[in-house]
Amino acid sequence: MGLTKTENFTEAQNELAKMLKALAHPARIAIIEHLIKANACIGNDLVDVLGLAQPTTSQHLRELKEAGLIKGTIEGTAMNYCIDQVKWKQYADTLSTFFTTVNFPENCC
Amino acid sequence: MGLTKTENFTEAQNELAKMLKALAHPARIAIIEHLIKANACIGNDLVDVLGLAQPTTSQHLRELKEAGLIKGTIEGTAMNYCIDQVKWKQYADTLSTFFTTVNFPENCC
DNA sequence: ATACTATATTGCAATATTACGATTAATAAT
DNA sequence: ATTATTAATCGTAATATTGCAATATAGTAT
């Protein structure tokens, strides 16, 4: 089917899955890492950095934008993308919480 | 194409993307959360918890197992799944590093 | 107005993912 | 031995994702 049964799960579970999915591609990781290094970045640099075609790059940027992780401001004819600090911290918090609220039992396999 | 160009990216980027992908589905989040709450778990509980068919549940469990996040021991005719503590901490570390090594510039959009 | 540059969108092909019914394998119970 | 019970695997249908060529859009410069 290829279609996730979101109605079976809680809002929080769907939300977290969506967050992880937004980053679950090496190109999108590479974009984020490049933005971190560069402080800011016009989109066309990325085409070279990623080694993907321009439309593909644009598509990955859109997914990150839709996830709220990055935001872009128009700079003449170029685009100025950078990480959305607020959303980024929100991601960090949510994931940190998810990974640290585990109580490992002694008597387990 | 549907085929990721992994050769364009670093080992670390591909690895991180794969980690995130393993958890990027609400059913797999739900499985992990249930394992955390229950301490341990036989697989058939999960079919009810998730509301998905038994083969679908089994498939998600396999993906988590392949990612190394959970491990299962045979318990008679049932399966005893639990979180792999070592791998879990490794995930937590890697993600924490990724999210905290960001230096936000002042002069950005 | 025309040409140039940078990014977005569209359309499409190939592969991946999600889900389930049917079947299989392996142990447990009668 | 036969019959449950539990979980894995196979096969398949439907949808999603990835990637690119072609095109569109929008601003810049001449």
mmCIF file of C-alpha atoms (C1' of nucleotides) in Angstrom:
data_model
loop_
_atom_site.group_PDB
_atom_site.id
_atom_site.type_symbol
_atom_site.label_atom_id
_atom_site.label_comp_id
_atom_site.label_asym_id
_atom_site.label_seq_id
_atom_site.Cartn_x
_atom_site.Cartn_y
_atom_site.Cartn_z
ATOM 1 C CA MET A 1 0.000 0.000 0.000
ATOM 2 C CA GLY A 2 2.753 2.466 0.793
ATOM 3 C CA LEU A 3 0.270 4.430 2.846
ATOM 4 C CA THR A 4 0.902 4.820 6.547
ATOM 5 C CA LYS A 5 -2.077 4.190 8.820
ATOM 6 C CA THR A 6 -1.651 7.376 10.800
ATOM 7 C CA GLU A 7 -5.070 7.020 12.399
ATOM 8 C CA ASN A 8 -3.755 4.076 14.400
ATOM 9 C CA PHE A 9 -1.254 6.215 16.248
ATOM 10 C CA THR A 10 -1.168 9.182 18.564
ATOM 11 C CA GLU A 11 -0.576 12.738 17.420
ATOM 12 C CA ALA A 12 2.780 12.696 19.170
ATOM 13 C CA GLN A 13 3.881 9.475 17.513
ATOM 14 C CA ASN A 14 2.966 10.722 14.059
ATOM 15 C CA GLU A 15 4.632 14.041 14.738
ATOM 16 C CA LEU A 16 7.863 12.462 15.914
ATOM 17 C CA ALA A 17 7.928 10.081 12.939
ATOM 18 C CA LYS A 18 7.476 13.021 10.594
ATOM 19 C CA MET A 19 10.308 14.910 12.244
ATOM 20 C CA LEU A 20 12.657 11.980 11.834
ATOM 21 C CA LYS A 21 11.560 11.400 8.273
ATOM 22 C CA ALA A 22 12.414 14.959 7.316
ATOM 23 C CA LEU A 23 16.041 14.237 8.199
ATOM 24 C CA ALA A 24 16.120 10.633 7.058
ATOM 25 C CA HIS A 25 18.027 11.244 3.835
ATOM 26 C CA PRO A 26 21.774 11.812 3.458
ATOM 27 C CA ALA A 27 21.237 14.778 1.130
ATOM 28 C CA ARG A 28 19.138 16.534 3.759
ATOM 29 C CA ILE A 29 21.699 15.755 6.438
ATOM 30 C CA ALA A 30 24.360 17.168 4.108
ATOM 31 C CA ILE A 31 22.301 20.313 3.560
ATOM 32 C CA ILE A 32 21.937 20.878 7.278
ATOM 33 C CA GLU A 33 25.625 20.235 7.910
ATOM 34 C CA HIS A 34 26.559 22.637 5.141
ATOM 35 C CA LEU A 35 24.268 25.294 6.568
ATOM 36 C CA ILE A 36 25.834 24.803 9.970
ATOM 37 C CA LYS A 37 29.345 25.194 8.577
ATOM 38 C CA ALA A 38 28.550 28.047 6.241
ATOM 39 C CA ASN A 39 26.329 29.989 8.663
ATOM 40 C CA ALA A 40 24.200 30.851 5.662
ATOM 41 C CA CYS A 41 24.116 29.701 2.145
ATOM 42 C CA ILE A 42 22.627 30.437 -1.179
ATOM 43 C CA GLY A 43 20.950 27.465 -2.716
ATOM 44 C CA ASN A 44 23.062 27.055 -5.798
ATOM 45 C CA ASP A 45 26.202 26.271 -3.820
ATOM 46 C CA LEU A 46 24.312 23.250 -2.657
ATOM 47 C CA VAL A 47 23.950 21.791 -6.127
ATOM 48 C CA ASP A 48 27.727 21.438 -6.229
ATOM 49 C CA VAL A 49 28.011 20.337 -2.634
ATOM 50 C CA LEU A 50 25.433 17.593 -2.999
ATOM 51 C CA GLY A 51 26.262 16.500 -6.513
ATOM 52 C CA LEU A 52 22.583 16.228 -7.300
ATOM 53 C CA ALA A 53 20.658 18.001 -10.012
ATOM 54 C CA GLN A 54 19.234 21.414 -9.268
ATOM 55 C CA PRO A 55 15.593 20.275 -9.159
ATOM 56 C CA THR A 56 16.492 17.458 -6.794
ATOM 57 C CA THR A 57 18.319 19.858 -4.523
ATOM 58 C CA SER A 58 15.374 22.222 -4.588
ATOM 59 C CA GLN A 59 13.053 19.395 -3.659
ATOM 60 C CA HIS A 60 15.109 18.416 -0.619
ATOM 61 C CA LEU A 61 15.236 22.046 0.451
ATOM 62 C CA ARG A 62 11.474 22.229 0.221
ATOM 63 C CA GLU A 63 11.057 19.177 2.413
ATOM 64 C CA LEU A 64 13.310 20.689 5.053
ATOM 65 C CA LYS A 65 11.391 23.938 4.777
ATOM 66 C CA GLU A 66 8.076 22.152 5.135
ATOM 67 C CA ALA A 67 9.417 20.419 8.224
ATOM 68 C CA GLY A 68 10.220 23.882 9.548
ATOM 69 C CA LEU A 69 13.890 23.056 9.985
ATOM 70 C CA ILE A 70 15.133 25.714 7.609
ATOM 71 C CA LYS A 71 13.802 28.993 6.368
ATOM 72 C CA GLY A 72 14.724 30.941 3.297
ATOM 73 C CA THR A 73 14.735 34.621 2.555
ATOM 74 C CA ILE A 74 14.902 36.004 -0.924
ATOM 75 C CA GLU A 75 18.156 37.802 -1.628
ATOM 76 C CA GLY A 76 17.696 39.334 -5.006
ATOM 77 C CA THR A 77 17.613 36.486 -7.430
ATOM 78 C CA ALA A 78 19.255 34.122 -4.999
ATOM 79 C CA MET A 79 17.888 32.343 -1.979
ATOM 80 C CA ASN A 80 19.301 32.669 1.484
ATOM 81 C CA TYR A 81 18.630 29.519 3.453
ATOM 82 C CA CYS A 82 19.437 28.991 7.081
ATOM 83 C CA ILE A 83 18.455 26.819 9.994
ATOM 84 C CA ASP A 84 15.405 27.860 11.975
ATOM 85 C CA GLN A 85 16.848 28.122 15.457
ATOM 86 C CA VAL A 86 13.529 27.823 17.293
ATOM 87 C CA LYS A 87 12.436 24.710 15.425
ATOM 88 C CA TRP A 88 15.917 23.245 15.648
ATOM 89 C CA LYS A 89 15.905 23.501 19.433
ATOM 90 C CA GLN A 90 12.426 22.040 19.500
ATOM 91 C CA TYR A 91 13.673 19.054 17.510
ATOM 92 C CA ALA A 92 16.652 18.656 19.806
ATOM 93 C CA ASP A 93 14.393 18.730 22.862
ATOM 94 C CA THR A 94 11.834 16.288 21.537
ATOM 95 C CA LEU A 95 14.437 13.781 20.421
ATOM 96 C CA SER A 96 16.476 14.152 23.570
ATOM 97 C CA THR A 97 13.377 13.471 25.635
ATOM 98 C CA PHE A 98 12.522 10.447 23.539
ATOM 99 C CA PHE A 99 15.961 8.948 23.961
ATOM 100 C CA THR A 100 16.530 9.677 27.617
ATOM 101 C CA THR A 101 13.213 8.631 29.156
ATOM 102 C CA VAL A 102 14.110 4.999 29.028
ATOM 103 C CA ASN A 103 14.370 2.866 32.092
ATOM 104 C CA PHE A 104 16.283 -0.251 31.241
ATOM 105 C CA PRO A 105 15.201 -3.213 33.327
ATOM 106 C CA GLU A 106 17.755 -5.613 34.769
ATOM 107 C CA ASN A 107 15.793 -8.729 34.041
ATOM 108 C CA CYS A 108 15.514 -8.298 30.316
ATOM 109 C CA CYS A 109 16.894 -10.324 27.433
ATOM 110 C CA MET B 1 14.036 6.896 -9.362
ATOM 111 C CA GLY B 2 13.395 6.140 -5.703
ATOM 112 C CA LEU B 3 17.040 5.168 -5.329
ATOM 113 C CA THR B 4 19.204 7.261 -3.028
ATOM 114 C CA LYS B 5 22.606 8.280 -4.412
ATOM 115 C CA THR B 6 24.529 7.172 -1.365
ATOM 116 C CA GLU B 7 27.847 7.453 -3.196
ATOM 117 C CA ASN B 8 27.455 11.234 -3.142
ATOM 118 C CA PHE B 9 27.582 11.392 0.626
ATOM 119 C CA THR B 10 29.902 10.515 3.460
ATOM 120 C CA GLU B 11 29.717 7.319 5.447
ATOM 121 C CA ALA B 12 28.590 9.316 8.470
ATOM 122 C CA GLN B 13 25.825 11.072 6.573
ATOM 123 C CA ASN B 14 24.483 7.829 5.167
ATOM 124 C CA GLU B 15 24.710 6.179 8.549
ATOM 125 C CA LEU B 16 22.851 8.966 10.324
ATOM 126 C CA ALA B 17 20.152 9.020 7.657
ATOM 127 C CA LYS B 18 19.683 5.279 8.052
ATOM 128 C CA MET B 19 19.373 5.607 11.809
ATOM 129 C CA LEU B 20 16.699 8.249 11.484
ATOM 130 C CA LYS B 21 14.876 6.268 8.846
ATOM 131 C CA ALA B 22 14.637 3.248 11.098
ATOM 132 C CA LEU B 23 12.551 5.306 13.511
ATOM 133 C CA ALA B 24 10.729 7.390 10.928
ATOM 134 C CA HIS B 25 7.439 5.544 11.151
ATOM 135 C CA PRO B 26 4.768 5.936 13.843
ATOM 136 C CA ALA B 27 4.380 2.174 14.205
ATOM 137 C CA ARG B 28 8.073 1.809 14.993
ATOM 138 C CA ILE B 29 7.904 4.698 17.444
ATOM 139 C CA ALA B 30 4.925 2.997 19.042
ATOM 140 C CA ILE B 31 6.803 -0.293 19.278
ATOM 141 C CA ILE B 32 9.730 1.378 21.008
ATOM 142 C CA GLU B 33 7.455 3.263 23.402
ATOM 143 C CA HIS B 34 5.612 0.067 24.229
ATOM 144 C CA LEU B 35 8.873 -1.748 24.880
ATOM 145 C CA ILE B 36 9.980 1.072 27.145
ATOM 146 C CA LYS B 37 6.756 0.928 29.158
ATOM 147 C CA ALA B 38 6.508 -2.831 29.270
ATOM 148 C CA ASN B 39 10.197 -3.520 29.930
ATOM 149 C CA ALA B 40 9.847 -6.509 27.685
ATOM 150 C CA CYS B 41 7.215 -7.767 25.415
ATOM 151 C CA ILE B 42 6.084 -10.719 23.428
ATOM 152 C CA GLY B 43 5.358 -9.839 19.872
ATOM 153 C CA ASN B 44 1.699 -10.682 19.733
ATOM 154 C CA ASP B 45 0.764 -7.976 22.225
ATOM 155 C CA LEU B 46 2.040 -5.593 19.629
ATOM 156 C CA VAL B 47 -0.438 -6.644 16.980
ATOM 157 C CA ASP B 48 -3.208 -5.379 19.273
ATOM 158 C CA VAL B 49 -1.272 -2.325 20.391
ATOM 159 C CA LEU B 50 -0.511 -1.207 16.873
ATOM 160 C CA GLY B 51 -3.766 -2.226 15.238
ATOM 161 C CA LEU B 52 -1.841 -3.522 12.246
ATOM 162 C CA ALA B 53 -1.866 -7.002 10.792
ATOM 163 C CA GLN B 54 0.548 -9.566 12.169
ATOM 164 C CA PRO B 55 2.807 -9.631 9.079
ATOM 165 C CA THR B 56 3.005 -5.842 9.073
ATOM 166 C CA THR B 57 3.958 -5.815 12.725
ATOM 167 C CA SER B 58 6.562 -8.472 12.100
ATOM 168 C CA GLN B 59 7.996 -6.416 9.259
ATOM 169 C CA HIS B 60 8.387 -3.317 11.429
ATOM 170 C CA LEU B 61 10.021 -5.406 14.129
ATOM 171 C CA ARG B 62 12.491 -6.718 11.600
ATOM 172 C CA GLU B 63 13.420 -3.207 10.508
ATOM 173 C CA LEU B 64 14.075 -2.190 14.080
ATOM 174 C CA LYS B 65 16.084 -5.363 14.578
ATOM 175 C CA GLU B 66 18.111 -4.691 11.432
ATOM 176 C CA ALA B 67 18.816 -1.191 12.698
ATOM 177 C CA GLY B 68 20.075 -2.859 15.858
ATOM 178 C CA LEU B 69 17.647 -0.950 18.058
ATOM 179 C CA ILE B 70 15.934 -4.023 19.411
ATOM 180 C CA LYS B 71 16.865 -7.622 19.891
ATOM 181 C CA GLY B 72 14.698 -10.651 20.317
ATOM 182 C CA THR B 73 15.132 -13.871 22.169
ATOM 183 C CA ILE B 74 13.012 -16.921 21.568
ATOM 184 C CA GLU B 75 10.793 -17.754 24.526
ATOM 185 C CA GLY B 76 9.183 -21.070 23.667
ATOM 186 C CA THR B 77 6.803 -20.312 20.860
ATOM 187 C CA ALA B 78 6.755 -16.616 21.605
ATOM 188 C CA MET B 79 9.274 -13.902 20.940
ATOM 189 C CA ASN B 80 10.795 -11.716 23.626
ATOM 190 C CA TYR B 81 11.753 -8.371 22.209
ATOM 191 C CA CYS B 82 13.532 -5.618 24.027
ATOM 192 C CA ILE B 83 15.577 -2.519 23.371
ATOM 193 C CA ASP B 84 19.293 -2.997 22.795
ATOM 194 C CA GLN B 85 20.747 -0.734 25.447
ATOM 195 C CA VAL B 86 24.163 -0.329 23.827
ATOM 196 C CA LYS B 87 22.792 0.615 20.437
ATOM 197 C CA TRP B 88 20.162 2.826 22.019
ATOM 198 C CA LYS B 89 22.791 4.883 23.815
ATOM 199 C CA GLN B 90 24.809 5.051 20.633
ATOM 200 C CA TYR B 91 21.782 6.476 18.847
ATOM 201 C CA ALA B 92 21.205 8.963 21.631
ATOM 202 C CA ASP B 93 24.831 10.070 21.500
ATOM 203 C CA THR B 94 25.003 10.437 17.736
ATOM 204 C CA LEU B 95 21.771 12.393 17.534
ATOM 205 C CA SER B 96 22.629 14.543 20.529
ATOM 206 C CA THR B 97 25.947 15.425 18.923
ATOM 207 C CA PHE B 98 24.277 16.243 15.642
ATOM 208 C CA PHE B 99 21.797 18.572 17.278
ATOM 209 C CA THR B 100 24.084 20.332 19.710
ATOM 210 C CA THR B 101 27.093 21.109 17.532
ATOM 211 C CA VAL B 102 25.389 24.032 15.922
ATOM 212 C CA ASN B 103 26.707 27.546 16.184
ATOM 213 C CA PHE B 104 23.948 29.913 15.273
ATOM 214 C CA PRO B 105 25.239 33.103 13.677
ATOM 215 C CA GLU B 106 23.782 36.450 14.654
ATOM 216 C CA ASN B 107 23.778 37.893 11.204
ATOM 217 C CA CYS B 108 21.556 35.294 9.598
ATOM 218 C CA CYS B 109 18.085 35.517 8.119
ATOM 219 C "C1'" DA C 1 12.884 44.836 -24.636
ATOM 220 C "C1'" DT C 2 16.434 41.181 -24.327
ATOM 221 C "C1'" DA C 3 19.501 38.237 -22.332
ATOM 222 C "C1'" DC C 4 21.236 36.202 -18.148
ATOM 223 C "C1'" DT C 5 21.082 34.009 -13.608
ATOM 224 C "C1'" DA C 6 19.008 31.548 -9.860
ATOM 225 C "C1'" DT C 7 15.440 28.919 -8.075
ATOM 226 C "C1'" DA C 8 10.854 26.540 -8.378
ATOM 227 C "C1'" DT C 9 7.590 23.568 -10.601
ATOM 228 C "C1'" DT C 10 5.989 19.916 -13.666
ATOM 229 C "C1'" DG C 11 6.034 15.456 -15.569
ATOM 230 C "C1'" DC C 12 7.817 11.200 -15.567
ATOM 231 C "C1'" DA C 13 10.582 6.781 -14.757
ATOM 232 C "C1'" DA C 14 12.582 3.694 -11.394
ATOM 233 C "C1'" DT C 15 12.858 2.059 -6.909
ATOM 234 C "C1'" DA C 16 11.230 1.879 -1.979
ATOM 235 C "C1'" DT C 17 7.835 1.509 1.530
ATOM 236 C "C1'" DT C 18 3.659 0.090 3.675
ATOM 237 C "C1'" DA C 19 0.184 -3.100 4.367
ATOM 238 C "C1'" DC C 20 -2.216 -7.465 4.117
ATOM 239 C "C1'" DG C 21 -3.794 -12.349 2.829
ATOM 240 C "C1'" DA C 22 -1.973 -16.805 2.376
ATOM 241 C "C1'" DT C 23 1.361 -19.832 3.629
ATOM 242 C "C1'" DT C 24 5.099 -21.805 6.271
ATOM 243 C "C1'" DA C 25 7.876 -23.191 10.342
ATOM 244 C "C1'" DA C 26 8.403 -24.286 14.895
ATOM 245 C "C1'" DT C 27 7.040 -25.113 19.442
ATOM 246 C "C1'" DA C 28 3.294 -26.423 22.880
ATOM 247 C "C1'" DA C 29 -0.601 -28.849 24.338
ATOM 248 C "C1'" DT C 30 -4.011 -32.515 24.064
ATOM 249 C "C1'" DA D 1 -0.197 -37.868 15.787
ATOM 250 C "C1'" DT D 2 -3.182 -33.963 15.779
ATOM 251 C "C1'" DT D 3 -4.277 -29.581 16.832
ATOM 252 C "C1'" DA D 4 -3.501 -25.088 18.457
ATOM 253 C "C1'" DT D 5 -0.493 -20.912 18.878
ATOM 254 C "C1'" DT D 6 2.995 -17.698 17.595
ATOM 255 C "C1'" DA D 7 5.870 -15.507 14.563
ATOM 256 C "C1'" DA D 8 8.294 -15.278 10.034
ATOM 257 C "C1'" DT D 9 8.173 -15.294 5.046
ATOM 258 C "C1'" DC D 10 6.193 -14.881 0.372
ATOM 259 C "C1'" DG D 11 3.618 -12.629 -2.986
ATOM 260 C "C1'" DT D 12 1.280 -8.759 -4.320
ATOM 261 C "C1'" DA D 13 -1.231 -4.200 -4.630
ATOM 262 C "C1'" DA D 14 -1.125 0.618 -3.684
ATOM 263 C "C1'" DT D 15 1.212 4.635 -2.504
ATOM 264 C "C1'" DA D 16 5.601 7.275 -1.559
ATOM 265 C "C1'" DT D 17 10.187 8.713 -2.536
ATOM 266 C "C1'" DT D 18 14.094 9.905 -5.269
ATOM 267 C "C1'" DG D 19 16.072 11.862 -9.168
ATOM 268 C "C1'" DC D 20 16.317 14.267 -13.542
ATOM 269 C "C1'" DA D 21 15.088 16.775 -18.026
ATOM 270 C "C1'" DA D 22 12.274 20.272 -19.501
ATOM 271 C "C1'" DT D 23 9.950 24.219 -18.484
ATOM 272 C "C1'" DA D 24 8.366 28.158 -15.850
ATOM 273 C "C1'" DT D 25 9.124 32.104 -12.893
ATOM 274 C "C1'" DA D 26 11.339 36.016 -11.167
ATOM 275 C "C1'" DG D 27 14.795 39.227 -10.525
ATOM 276 C "C1'" DT D 28 19.290 41.647 -12.759
ATOM 277 C "C1'" DA D 29 21.789 43.588 -16.024
ATOM 278 C "C1'" DT D 30 22.672 45.342 -20.605
#
